[in-house]
Protein backbone atom coordinates (compact mmCIF):
# COMPACT_ATOMS: atom_id res chain seq x y z
CA UNK A 1 0.00 0.00 0.00
CA UNK A 2 1.35 3.46 -0.85
CA UNK A 3 1.65 6.34 1.60
CA UNK A 4 -1.50 8.38 2.14
CA UNK A 5 -1.03 11.99 1.02
CA UNK A 6 -2.24 14.59 3.50
CA UNK A 7 -3.18 18.22 2.97
CA UNK A 8 -3.36 20.12 6.27
CA UNK A 9 -5.32 23.30 7.06
CA UNK A 10 -4.64 25.22 10.28
CA UNK A 11 -5.08 28.66 11.80
CA UNK A 12 -2.86 28.50 14.87
CA UNK A 13 0.04 26.86 16.60
CA UNK A 14 -0.06 23.67 14.56
CA UNK A 15 0.78 21.23 17.33
CA UNK A 16 -1.58 18.67 15.75
CA UNK A 17 0.15 19.16 12.42
CA UNK A 18 3.43 18.60 14.28
CA UNK A 19 2.05 15.40 15.83
CA UNK A 20 1.23 14.05 12.35
CA UNK A 21 4.68 15.05 11.12
CA UNK A 22 6.37 13.41 14.12
CA UNK A 23 4.38 10.17 13.76
CA UNK A 24 5.50 10.00 10.12
CA UNK A 25 9.15 10.72 11.09
CA UNK A 26 9.05 7.98 13.73
CA UNK A 27 7.76 5.52 11.12
CA UNK A 28 4.43 5.08 12.93
CA UNK A 29 2.29 6.57 10.16
CA UNK A 30 2.76 5.69 6.50
CA UNK A 31 1.86 9.12 5.18
CA UNK A 32 3.28 12.17 3.49
CA UNK A 33 2.21 15.74 4.21
CA UNK A 34 2.03 17.33 0.77
CA UNK A 35 0.74 20.81 1.63
CA UNK A 36 -0.01 23.05 4.62
CA UNK A 37 -2.35 26.01 4.19
CA UNK A 38 -3.43 28.68 6.66
CA UNK A 39 -5.87 31.58 6.67
CA UNK A 40 -3.54 33.40 9.11
CA UNK A 41 -0.30 34.58 7.45
CA UNK A 42 1.62 34.69 10.77
CA UNK A 43 0.32 31.35 12.10
CA UNK A 44 2.99 29.17 13.69
CA UNK A 45 1.77 26.17 11.69
CA UNK A 46 3.30 27.80 8.59
CA UNK A 47 6.66 28.30 10.35
CA UNK A 48 6.64 24.65 11.38
CA UNK A 49 5.88 23.54 7.80
CA UNK A 50 8.64 25.76 6.47
CA UNK A 51 11.12 24.28 8.95
CA UNK A 52 10.12 20.82 7.70
CA UNK A 53 10.48 21.83 4.05
CA UNK A 54 6.81 21.17 3.34
CA UNK A 55 5.04 23.35 0.74
CA UNK A 56 2.81 25.93 2.37
CA UNK A 57 0.48 28.72 1.34
CA UNK A 58 -1.69 31.44 2.84
CA UNK A 59 -5.41 31.30 2.03
CA UNK A 60 -6.79 34.67 0.93
CA UNK A 61 -10.13 35.03 2.73
CA UNK A 62 -10.82 38.43 1.08
CA UNK A 63 -10.70 40.37 4.36
CA UNK A 64 -13.48 38.37 6.04
CA UNK A 65 -12.73 37.82 9.75
CA UNK A 66 -14.42 34.44 10.14
CA UNK A 67 -16.25 33.59 6.90
CA UNK A 68 -14.57 31.18 4.47
CA UNK A 69 -15.64 32.64 1.11
CA UNK A 70 -16.57 30.25 -1.71
CA UNK A 71 -13.83 31.63 -3.94
CA UNK A 72 -11.25 30.83 -1.25
CA UNK A 73 -12.66 27.32 -0.79
CA UNK A 74 -12.52 26.69 -4.53
CA UNK A 75 -8.92 27.89 -4.60
CA UNK A 76 -7.96 25.62 -1.65
CA UNK A 77 -9.70 22.69 -3.37
CA UNK A 78 -7.80 23.34 -6.59
CA UNK A 79 -4.45 23.64 -4.82
CA UNK A 80 -5.03 20.51 -2.77
CA UNK A 81 -6.20 18.50 -5.80
CA UNK A 82 -3.08 19.70 -7.61
CA UNK A 83 -0.86 18.26 -4.88
CA UNK A 84 -2.55 14.86 -5.18
CA UNK A 85 -3.77 14.97 -1.56
CA UNK A 86 -5.92 11.96 -0.59
CA UNK A 87 -7.20 13.43 2.64
CA UNK A 88 -7.64 16.94 4.06
CA UNK A 89 -6.84 17.17 7.78
CA UNK A 90 -8.14 20.21 9.66
CA UNK A 91 -5.72 20.95 12.49
CA UNK A 92 -7.05 23.91 14.43
CA UNK A 93 -8.61 25.46 11.32
CA UNK A 94 -11.15 27.98 12.58
CA UNK A 95 -13.43 28.58 9.57
CA UNK A 96 -16.47 26.54 8.55
CA UNK A 97 -15.92 24.35 5.49
CA UNK A 98 -18.70 24.31 2.89
CA UNK A 99 -19.62 22.68 -0.42
CA UNK A 100 -16.78 23.73 -2.76
CA UNK A 101 -14.17 21.99 -0.65
CA UNK A 102 -16.36 19.12 0.60
CA UNK A 103 -17.46 18.32 -2.97
CA UNK A 104 -13.83 18.22 -4.13
CA UNK A 105 -12.94 15.79 -1.31
CA UNK A 106 -16.09 13.76 -0.53
CA UNK A 107 -15.72 11.85 2.77
CA UNK A 108 -12.11 12.98 2.73
CA UNK A 109 -12.10 16.01 5.02
CA UNK A 110 -11.54 15.29 8.71
CA UNK A 111 -11.22 17.44 11.83
CA UNK A 112 -9.91 17.11 15.35
CA UNK A 113 -12.00 18.71 18.08
CA UNK A 114 -11.16 19.10 21.78
CA UNK A 115 -14.26 17.44 23.32
CA UNK A 116 -16.19 14.20 23.23
CA UNK A 117 -18.61 15.25 20.48
CA UNK A 118 -21.56 15.73 20.34
CA UNK A 119 -20.79 17.46 23.66
CA UNK A 120 -19.30 20.96 23.47
CA UNK A 121 -19.07 21.79 19.76
CA UNK A 122 -17.69 25.18 18.73
CA UNK A 123 -15.08 27.40 20.34
CA UNK A 124 -13.01 26.73 23.49
CA UNK A 125 -14.55 23.31 24.13
CA UNK A 126 -12.28 22.80 27.16
CA UNK A 127 -13.74 25.93 28.80
CA UNK A 128 -17.24 24.68 27.99
CA UNK A 129 -16.37 21.41 29.77
CA UNK A 130 -15.12 23.31 32.86
CA UNK A 131 -18.23 25.52 32.89
CA UNK A 132 -20.48 22.44 32.67
CA UNK A 133 -18.67 20.82 35.63
CA UNK A 134 -18.13 17.45 33.90
CA UNK A 135 -15.51 15.07 35.31
CA UNK A 136 -14.55 13.69 31.91
CA UNK A 137 -14.04 15.22 28.49
CA UNK A 138 -11.70 14.30 25.63
CA UNK A 139 -11.14 14.73 21.94
CA UNK A 140 -12.78 13.54 18.74
CA UNK A 141 -11.66 12.98 15.17
CA UNK A 142 -14.65 13.20 12.83
CA UNK A 143 -15.58 13.58 9.19
CA UNK A 144 -16.41 17.16 8.30
CA UNK A 145 -19.85 18.05 7.00
CA UNK A 146 -21.41 21.48 6.54
CA UNK A 147 -22.33 21.80 10.23
CA UNK A 148 -20.24 22.97 13.16
CA UNK A 149 -18.44 19.86 14.50
CA UNK A 150 -21.35 17.62 13.48
CA UNK A 151 -19.95 15.02 11.07
CA UNK A 152 -19.73 11.25 11.74
CA UNK A 153 -17.25 10.31 14.46
CA UNK A 154 -14.13 8.31 13.55
CA UNK A 155 -12.28 7.99 16.89
CA UNK A 156 -12.44 9.49 20.37
CA UNK A 157 -10.18 9.51 23.42
CA UNK A 158 -11.34 10.33 26.94
CA UNK A 159 -9.49 12.76 29.22
CA UNK A 160 -10.22 13.26 32.94
CA UNK A 161 -11.10 16.72 34.27
CA UNK A 162 -9.27 17.27 37.57
CA UNK A 163 -10.62 19.38 40.41
CA UNK A 164 -7.65 21.75 40.22
CA UNK A 165 -7.85 22.22 36.41
CA UNK A 166 -8.03 25.63 34.79
CA UNK A 167 -8.58 26.27 31.08
CA UNK A 168 -4.87 26.02 30.32
CA UNK A 169 -4.13 22.78 32.17
CA UNK A 170 -7.22 21.06 30.80
CA UNK A 171 -6.55 22.14 27.22
CA UNK A 172 -2.95 20.91 27.57
CA UNK A 173 -4.11 17.47 28.75
CA UNK A 174 -6.64 17.28 25.90
CA UNK A 175 -3.95 18.27 23.41
CA UNK A 176 -1.69 15.44 24.60
CA UNK A 177 -4.57 13.08 23.78
CA UNK A 178 -5.15 14.82 20.44
CA UNK A 179 -1.53 14.25 19.47
CA UNK A 180 -1.98 10.49 20.02
CA UNK A 181 -5.43 10.30 18.44
CA UNK A 182 -4.93 12.19 15.17
CA UNK A 183 -2.17 9.94 13.77
CA UNK A 184 -4.20 6.86 14.80
CA UNK A 185 -7.27 8.18 12.98
CA UNK A 186 -5.29 9.02 9.84
CA UNK A 187 -3.81 5.52 9.87
CA UNK A 188 -7.32 4.06 10.08
CA UNK A 189 -8.42 6.12 7.08
CA UNK A 190 -5.30 5.16 5.17
CA UNK A 191 -6.49 1.56 5.28
CA UNK A 192 -10.11 2.56 4.50
CA UNK A 193 -9.15 4.75 1.55
CA UNK A 194 -6.17 2.96 0.07
CA UNK A 195 -6.49 -0.58 1.41
C1 LIG B 1 -6.79 21.98 18.98
O1 LIG B 1 -7.01 21.74 20.35
C2 LIG B 1 -7.99 21.58 18.16
O2 LIG B 1 -8.69 20.51 18.68
C3 LIG B 1 -8.82 22.84 18.24
O3 LIG B 1 -7.89 23.88 18.12
C4 LIG B 1 -6.65 23.48 18.69
C5 LIG B 1 -5.56 23.74 17.66
O4 LIG B 1 -4.30 23.49 18.21
N1 LIG B 1 -9.81 22.87 17.21
C6 LIG B 1 -11.06 23.30 17.38
O5 LIG B 1 -11.46 23.76 18.43
C7 LIG B 1 -11.94 23.19 16.14
N2 LIG B 1 -13.32 23.28 16.50
P1 LIG B 1 -3.02 23.30 17.28
O6 LIG B 1 -2.99 24.49 16.32
O7 LIG B 1 -1.89 23.34 18.24
O8 LIG B 1 -3.15 21.98 16.57
XYZ file of N, CA and C and ligand atoms in Angstrom:
603
model
N 0.844 -1.198 0.000
C 0.000 0.000 0.000
C 0.884 1.254 0.000
N 0.516 2.243 -0.819
C 1.348 3.456 -0.850
C 1.029 4.352 0.345
N 1.874 5.365 0.528
C 1.653 6.340 1.604
C 0.380 7.133 1.307
N -0.356 7.492 2.351
C -1.499 8.380 2.142
C -0.986 9.824 2.121
N -1.502 10.600 1.165
C -1.032 11.986 1.024
C -1.988 12.936 1.742
N -1.420 13.731 2.643
C -2.238 14.591 3.500
C -2.070 16.061 3.127
N -3.190 16.760 3.026
C -3.182 18.220 2.969
C -3.692 18.716 4.318
N -2.999 19.663 4.919
C -3.364 20.121 6.266
C -3.777 21.587 6.215
N -4.879 21.910 6.919
C -5.317 23.305 7.059
C -5.300 23.674 8.534
N -4.678 24.799 8.884
C -4.641 25.225 10.283
C -4.618 26.731 10.396
N -5.041 27.211 11.571
C -5.076 28.659 11.800
C -4.153 29.092 12.934
N -3.558 28.120 13.640
C -2.860 28.504 14.873
C -1.499 27.882 15.033
N -1.286 27.335 16.217
C 0.045 26.862 16.596
C 0.508 25.656 15.779
N -0.428 24.802 15.411
C -0.063 23.670 14.556
C 0.531 22.490 15.304
N 0.209 22.366 16.596
C 0.780 21.228 17.334
C 0.206 19.901 16.820
N -1.018 19.923 16.316
C -1.577 18.674 15.750
C -0.932 18.345 14.408
N -0.635 19.383 13.640
C 0.148 19.157 12.416
C 1.500 18.524 12.786
N 2.117 19.095 13.832
C 3.426 18.604 14.280
C 3.326 17.137 14.718
N 2.226 16.785 15.372
C 2.049 15.399 15.834
C 1.971 14.448 14.639
N 1.289 14.889 13.567
C 1.226 14.051 12.355
C 2.621 13.923 11.750
N 3.317 15.039 11.675
C 4.676 15.048 11.117
C 5.589 14.122 11.928
N 5.498 14.210 13.255
C 6.374 13.407 14.125
C 6.058 11.913 14.003
N 4.765 11.592 13.894
C 4.382 10.175 13.758
C 4.944 9.610 12.448
N 4.930 10.437 11.402
C 5.502 10.002 10.115
C 7.021 9.814 10.275
N 7.682 10.791 10.917
C 9.151 10.716 11.087
C 9.551 9.490 11.901
N 8.731 9.143 12.881
C 9.054 7.975 13.730
C 8.723 6.655 13.036
N 8.121 6.740 11.846
C 7.762 5.525 11.118
C 6.482 4.882 11.623
N 5.683 5.641 12.385
C 4.433 5.079 12.928
C 3.236 5.339 12.027
N 3.399 6.219 11.053
C 2.289 6.565 10.163
C 2.837 6.623 8.746
N 2.263 5.786 7.876
C 2.758 5.688 6.504
C 2.062 6.755 5.657
N 2.526 7.980 5.821
C 1.861 9.116 5.182
C 2.897 10.134 4.753
N 2.413 11.076 3.934
C 3.277 12.169 3.490
C 2.429 13.436 3.550
N 2.942 14.475 4.192
C 2.209 15.740 4.213
C 2.632 16.519 2.970
N 1.665 16.751 2.070
C 2.029 17.334 0.771
C 1.823 18.839 0.728
N 1.027 19.371 1.680
C 0.739 20.808 1.632
C 0.165 21.247 2.975
N 0.585 22.431 3.423
C -0.008 23.049 4.618
C -0.518 24.420 4.213
N -1.788 24.704 4.538
C -2.355 26.013 4.192
C -2.975 26.643 5.435
N -2.866 27.962 5.520
C -3.428 28.675 6.663
C -4.100 29.957 6.208
N -5.184 30.312 6.923
C -5.871 31.582 6.666
C -5.200 32.721 7.438
N -4.218 32.385 8.289
C -3.537 33.395 9.113
C -2.061 33.442 8.684
N -1.666 34.541 8.015
C -0.301 34.582 7.451
C 0.789 34.343 8.492
N 0.555 34.822 9.754
C 1.619 34.693 10.767
C 1.433 33.458 11.658
N 0.562 32.525 11.257
C 0.316 31.349 12.103
C 1.571 30.489 12.228
N 1.771 29.963 13.438
C 2.987 29.171 13.685
C 3.003 27.887 12.865
N 1.824 27.405 12.496
C 1.774 26.170 11.690
C 2.575 26.358 10.393
N 2.559 27.565 9.831
C 3.304 27.804 8.588
C 4.809 27.793 8.848
N 5.222 28.329 9.995
C 6.661 28.296 10.351
C 7.124 26.853 10.523
N 6.263 26.065 11.176
C 6.641 24.654 11.381
C 6.794 23.957 10.028
N 5.820 24.195 9.117
C 5.877 23.543 7.803
C 7.129 23.971 7.053
N 7.446 25.263 7.159
C 8.639 25.764 6.468
C 9.891 25.065 7.010
N 9.957 24.932 8.336
C 11.124 24.283 8.952
C 11.249 22.834 8.475
N 10.101 22.220 8.150
C 10.122 20.819 7.700
C 10.283 20.700 6.185
N 10.339 21.854 5.505
C 10.482 21.827 4.054
C 9.222 21.369 3.336
N 8.075 21.599 3.951
C 6.806 21.174 3.343
C 6.147 22.382 2.671
N 5.670 22.219 1.434
C 5.042 23.347 0.736
C 3.907 23.947 1.563
N 3.829 25.265 1.548
C 2.811 25.932 2.368
C 2.287 27.141 1.654
N 1.076 27.549 1.980
C 0.480 28.716 1.342
C -0.515 29.368 2.286
N -0.694 30.682 2.076
C -1.692 31.436 2.841
C -2.979 31.481 2.013
N -4.111 31.255 2.696
C -5.413 31.304 2.027
C -5.925 32.732 2.095
N -6.270 33.301 0.958
C -6.793 34.671 0.928
C -8.301 34.633 1.188
N -8.709 35.050 2.384
C -10.135 35.029 2.729
C -10.793 36.381 2.477
N -10.219 37.186 1.594
C -10.818 38.426 1.079
C -11.197 39.403 2.195
N -10.445 39.415 3.274
C -10.699 40.370 4.355
C -11.776 39.942 5.331
N -12.453 38.825 5.090
C -13.478 38.366 6.039
C -12.807 37.839 7.308
N -13.351 38.220 8.474
C -12.732 37.819 9.745
C -12.959 36.344 10.046
N -14.166 35.840 9.767
C -14.417 34.441 10.138
C -15.059 33.624 9.019
N -15.641 34.311 8.017
C -16.248 33.589 6.896
C -15.150 32.951 6.022
N -15.493 31.836 5.404
C -14.565 31.177 4.471
C -15.212 31.285 3.091
N -14.904 32.378 2.348
C -15.642 32.640 1.110
C -15.497 31.513 0.089
N -16.550 31.350 -0.723
C -16.568 30.247 -1.709
C -15.362 30.293 -2.629
N -14.974 31.521 -3.025
C -13.831 31.632 -3.942
C -12.577 31.065 -3.271
N -12.421 31.330 -1.976
C -11.249 30.827 -1.248
C -11.316 29.306 -1.130
N -12.533 28.782 -0.917
C -12.663 27.323 -0.793
C -12.357 26.638 -2.120
N -12.811 27.269 -3.212
C -12.519 26.693 -4.529
C -11.017 26.699 -4.787
N -10.366 27.784 -4.372
C -8.919 27.889 -4.597
C -8.151 26.858 -3.743
N -8.595 26.656 -2.500
C -7.955 25.624 -1.652
C -8.163 24.251 -2.291
N -9.394 23.994 -2.761
C -9.696 22.688 -3.367
C -8.777 22.441 -4.569
N -8.639 23.477 -5.393
C -7.803 23.337 -6.594
C -6.344 23.061 -6.223
N -5.843 23.837 -5.248
C -4.450 23.644 -4.816
C -4.255 22.239 -4.257
N -5.179 21.822 -3.405
C -5.026 20.512 -2.768
C -5.151 19.383 -3.798
N -6.087 19.522 -4.745
C -6.203 18.497 -5.797
C -4.912 18.443 -6.607
N -4.329 19.624 -6.842
C -3.075 19.704 -7.611
C -1.917 18.998 -6.925
N -1.943 18.928 -5.603
C -0.858 18.261 -4.877
C -1.062 16.745 -4.830
N -2.244 16.294 -5.256
C -2.546 14.864 -5.182
C -2.931 14.411 -3.793
N -3.380 15.343 -2.930
C -3.774 14.967 -1.565
C -4.926 13.970 -1.599
N -4.832 12.943 -0.738
C -5.922 11.963 -0.593
C -6.920 12.407 0.468
N -6.406 13.135 1.451
C -7.202 13.430 2.644
C -6.843 14.829 3.133
N -7.877 15.610 3.497
C -7.637 16.938 4.062
C -7.837 16.851 5.572
N -6.794 17.224 6.316
C -6.841 17.172 7.779
C -6.930 18.595 8.325
N -8.048 18.914 8.986
C -8.138 20.210 9.659
C -7.421 20.077 10.992
N -6.506 20.998 11.251
C -5.717 20.947 12.485
C -5.770 22.334 13.118
N -6.870 22.579 13.856
C -7.046 23.906 14.428
C -7.408 24.936 13.375
N -8.165 24.523 12.358
C -8.611 25.465 11.318
C -9.947 26.043 11.764
N -10.032 27.368 11.867
C -11.147 27.978 12.579
C -12.221 28.593 11.675
N -12.330 28.121 10.433
C -13.427 28.584 9.568
C -14.263 27.379 9.147
N -15.564 27.639 8.923
C -16.469 26.544 8.553
C -16.292 26.170 7.086
N -16.120 24.877 6.848
C -15.921 24.352 5.491
C -17.294 24.124 4.849
N -17.410 24.497 3.583
C -18.702 24.313 2.890
C -18.499 23.517 1.587
N -19.547 23.545 0.752
C -19.616 22.680 -0.424
C -18.385 22.666 -1.341
N -17.849 23.820 -1.741
C -16.783 23.731 -2.760
C -15.656 22.796 -2.345
N -15.277 22.833 -1.088
C -14.166 21.995 -0.645
C -14.643 20.570 -0.346
N -15.845 20.459 0.267
C -16.359 19.122 0.597
C -16.665 18.331 -0.677
N -17.152 19.012 -1.710
C -17.458 18.324 -2.968
C -16.183 17.849 -3.671
N -15.095 18.616 -3.499
C -13.831 18.224 -4.133
C -13.199 17.032 -3.411
N -13.511 16.882 -2.109
C -12.937 15.789 -1.308
C -14.044 15.071 -0.530
N -14.950 14.383 -1.237
C -16.089 13.765 -0.533
C -15.613 12.700 0.455
N -16.107 12.795 1.701
C -15.718 11.852 2.774
C -14.218 11.846 3.005
N -13.583 12.929 2.620
C -12.114 12.984 2.734
C -11.644 14.266 3.399
N -12.508 14.876 4.184
C -12.095 16.012 5.020
C -12.378 15.626 6.459
N -11.346 15.664 7.309
C -11.539 15.288 8.712
C -11.034 16.413 9.618
N -11.535 16.377 10.868
C -11.218 17.439 11.826
C -10.917 16.820 13.174
N -10.090 17.508 13.959
C -9.907 17.114 15.354
C -10.496 18.201 16.232
N -11.284 17.756 17.227
C -12.005 18.707 18.075
C -11.766 18.356 19.546
N -11.541 19.371 20.392
C -11.159 19.098 21.779
C -12.314 18.844 22.746
N -13.213 17.910 22.384
C -14.255 17.440 23.319
C -14.731 16.091 22.825
N -15.548 15.439 23.656
C -16.195 14.196 23.230
C -17.489 14.599 22.535
N -17.405 14.863 21.233
C -18.615 15.250 20.485
C -19.653 14.134 20.615
N -20.953 14.432 20.674
C -21.564 15.732 20.337
C -21.523 16.763 21.468
N -20.875 16.460 22.599
C -20.795 17.461 23.662
C -19.827 18.577 23.248
N -20.177 19.781 23.584
C -19.303 20.964 23.475
C -18.724 21.225 22.076
N -19.576 21.348 21.066
C -19.068 21.789 19.758
C -18.685 23.270 19.832
N -17.983 23.742 18.819
C -17.685 25.181 18.732
C -16.403 25.560 19.435
N -16.350 26.828 19.845
C -15.082 27.404 20.338
C -14.784 26.996 21.781
N -13.495 26.946 22.123
C -13.010 26.733 23.493
C -13.781 25.613 24.194
N -13.782 24.446 23.601
C -14.554 23.314 24.133
C -14.081 22.915 25.532
N -12.796 23.135 25.828
C -12.278 22.804 27.162
C -12.901 23.714 28.213
N -13.091 24.988 27.872
C -13.737 25.927 28.804
C -15.212 25.555 28.984
N -15.845 25.129 27.886
C -17.243 24.683 27.990
C -17.345 23.507 28.954
N -16.356 22.587 28.891
C -16.369 21.415 29.772
C -16.208 21.850 31.232
N -15.306 22.805 31.481
C -15.115 23.309 32.856
C -16.401 23.976 33.346
N -17.011 24.798 32.493
C -18.231 25.515 32.889
C -19.371 24.548 33.193
N -19.394 23.410 32.464
C -20.481 22.439 32.668
C -20.215 21.564 33.897
N -18.988 21.588 34.419
C -18.673 20.821 35.625
C -18.565 19.320 35.399
N -18.261 18.891 34.166
C -18.133 17.453 33.903
C -16.804 16.939 34.482
N -16.747 15.644 34.757
C -15.512 15.069 35.307
C -14.692 14.381 34.220
N -15.263 14.330 33.020
C -14.553 13.686 31.912
C -14.874 14.423 30.619
N -13.829 14.665 29.829
C -14.040 15.216 28.492
C -13.107 14.440 27.557
N -12.574 15.070 26.510
C -11.696 14.303 25.631
C -11.517 14.985 24.305
N -11.282 14.179 23.283
C -11.136 14.731 21.937
C -11.738 13.752 20.929
N -12.073 14.304 19.775
C -12.780 13.544 18.739
C -12.152 13.833 17.384
N -11.945 12.788 16.590
C -11.657 12.983 15.170
C -12.926 12.579 14.418
N -13.389 13.460 13.544
C -14.648 13.199 12.829
C -14.565 13.673 11.384
N -15.427 13.077 10.557
C -15.583 13.577 9.190
C -16.228 14.954 9.261
N -15.853 15.819 8.328
C -16.412 17.163 8.299
C -17.607 17.183 7.357
N -18.722 17.739 7.873
C -19.852 18.045 6.996
C -20.068 19.554 7.081
N -21.228 20.029 6.606
C -21.411 21.480 6.541
C -21.732 22.102 7.892
N -21.989 21.259 8.907
C -22.332 21.801 10.225
C -21.092 22.160 11.029
N -21.352 22.620 12.257
C -20.244 22.969 13.158
C -19.943 21.761 14.039
N -18.873 21.025 13.708
C -18.440 19.862 14.503
C -19.534 18.788 14.595
N -20.206 18.533 13.459
C -21.354 17.622 13.483
C -21.161 16.333 12.687
N -20.083 16.176 11.961
C -19.952 15.015 11.069
C -19.743 13.713 11.818
N -19.882 12.565 11.111
C -19.728 11.250 11.738
C -18.374 11.079 12.439
N -18.447 10.455 13.620
C -17.248 10.311 14.462
C -16.389 9.143 13.984
N -15.094 9.354 13.952
C -14.135 8.306 13.546
C -13.484 7.686 14.784
N -12.921 8.491 15.662
C -12.278 7.987 16.893
C -12.415 9.047 17.986
N -12.443 8.561 19.240
C -12.441 9.491 20.374
C -11.481 8.991 21.445
N -10.958 9.903 22.239
C -10.177 9.507 23.419
C -10.647 10.333 24.615
N -10.849 9.640 25.741
C -11.339 10.332 26.939
C -10.180 10.957 27.710
N -10.481 12.050 28.393
C -9.494 12.757 29.220
C -10.200 13.138 30.524
N -9.573 12.865 31.684
C -10.223 13.262 32.943
C -10.137 14.775 33.159
N -11.158 15.328 33.814
C -11.099 16.723 34.266
C -10.777 16.664 35.760
N -9.679 17.310 36.169
C -9.269 17.265 37.570
C -9.833 18.472 38.317
N -9.998 18.307 39.627
C -10.622 19.378 40.409
C -9.826 20.683 40.319
N -8.484 20.541 40.221
C -7.648 21.751 40.220
C -7.432 22.325 38.809
N -8.081 21.756 37.785
C -7.853 22.216 36.412
C -8.318 23.651 36.190
N -7.534 24.385 35.393
C -8.034 25.625 34.794
C -8.041 25.400 33.279
N -8.427 26.433 32.531
C -8.576 26.266 31.079
C -7.267 25.785 30.450
N -6.164 26.349 30.918
C -4.868 26.017 30.317
C -4.481 24.567 30.587
N -4.577 24.147 31.835
C -4.126 22.779 32.173
C -5.023 21.739 31.496
N -6.324 22.028 31.432
C -7.221 21.059 30.796
C -6.967 20.993 29.286
N -6.799 22.164 28.670
C -6.550 22.141 27.218
C -5.244 21.396 26.923
N -4.235 21.605 27.781
C -2.954 20.909 27.567
C -3.124 19.391 27.625
N -3.908 18.930 28.633
C -4.115 17.469 28.754
C -4.897 16.939 27.551
N -5.874 17.711 27.089
C -6.641 17.280 25.903
C -5.715 17.246 24.680
N -4.841 18.238 24.589
C -3.951 18.265 23.411
C -3.010 17.063 23.392
N -2.552 16.638 24.578
C -1.695 15.436 24.604
C -2.445 14.246 24.013
N -3.739 14.158 24.341
C -4.566 13.077 23.782
C -4.763 13.281 22.277
N -4.976 14.532 21.871
C -5.148 14.817 20.437
C -3.941 14.341 19.641
N -2.760 14.579 20.206
C -1.531 14.250 19.466
C -1.350 12.735 19.313
N -1.968 11.956 20.207
C -1.979 10.488 20.023
C -3.070 10.089 19.037
N -4.236 10.754 19.170
C -5.427 10.304 18.437
C -5.365 10.613 16.941
N -4.840 11.793 16.579
C -4.931 12.193 15.168
C -4.141 11.237 14.266
N -2.885 10.910 14.623
C -2.165 9.938 13.767
C -2.870 8.588 13.699
N -3.470 8.147 14.811
C -4.196 6.858 14.804
C -5.364 6.920 13.830
N -6.094 8.041 13.850
C -7.271 8.177 12.979
C -6.845 8.227 11.514
N -5.760 8.936 11.234
C -5.291 9.015 9.837
C -4.857 7.629 9.363
N -4.234 6.870 10.246
C -3.806 5.523 9.866
C -5.015 4.638 9.537
N -6.075 4.798 10.325
C -7.316 4.055 10.076
C -7.874 4.401 8.695
N -7.877 5.681 8.365
C -8.421 6.120 7.077
C -7.522 5.706 5.927
N -6.233 5.634 6.197
C -5.296 5.162 5.168
C -5.731 3.768 4.692
N -6.060 2.910 5.650
C -6.489 1.559 5.282
C -7.853 1.612 4.593
N -8.780 2.464 5.119
C -10.110 2.561 4.504
C -10.045 3.097 3.085
N -9.166 4.080 2.849
C -9.153 4.750 1.551
C -8.256 4.069 0.532
N -7.147 3.522 1.015
C -6.170 2.958 0.068
C -6.101 1.445 0.105
N -6.681 0.855 1.158
C -6.486 -0.583 1.406
C -7.202 -1.485 0.413
C -6.790 21.977 18.983
O -7.005 21.743 20.348
C -7.995 21.581 18.157
O -8.687 20.509 18.682
C -8.825 22.844 18.240
O -7.886 23.882 18.116
C -6.654 23.477 18.686
C -5.559 23.743 17.664
O -4.299 23.487 18.207
N -9.810 22.868 17.207
C -11.059 23.302 17.379
O -11.459 23.765 18.426
C -11.939 23.189 16.142
N -13.318 23.280 16.499
P -3.021 23.299 17.276
O -2.987 24.489 16.318
O -1.887 23.336 18.241
O -3.148 21.985 16.567
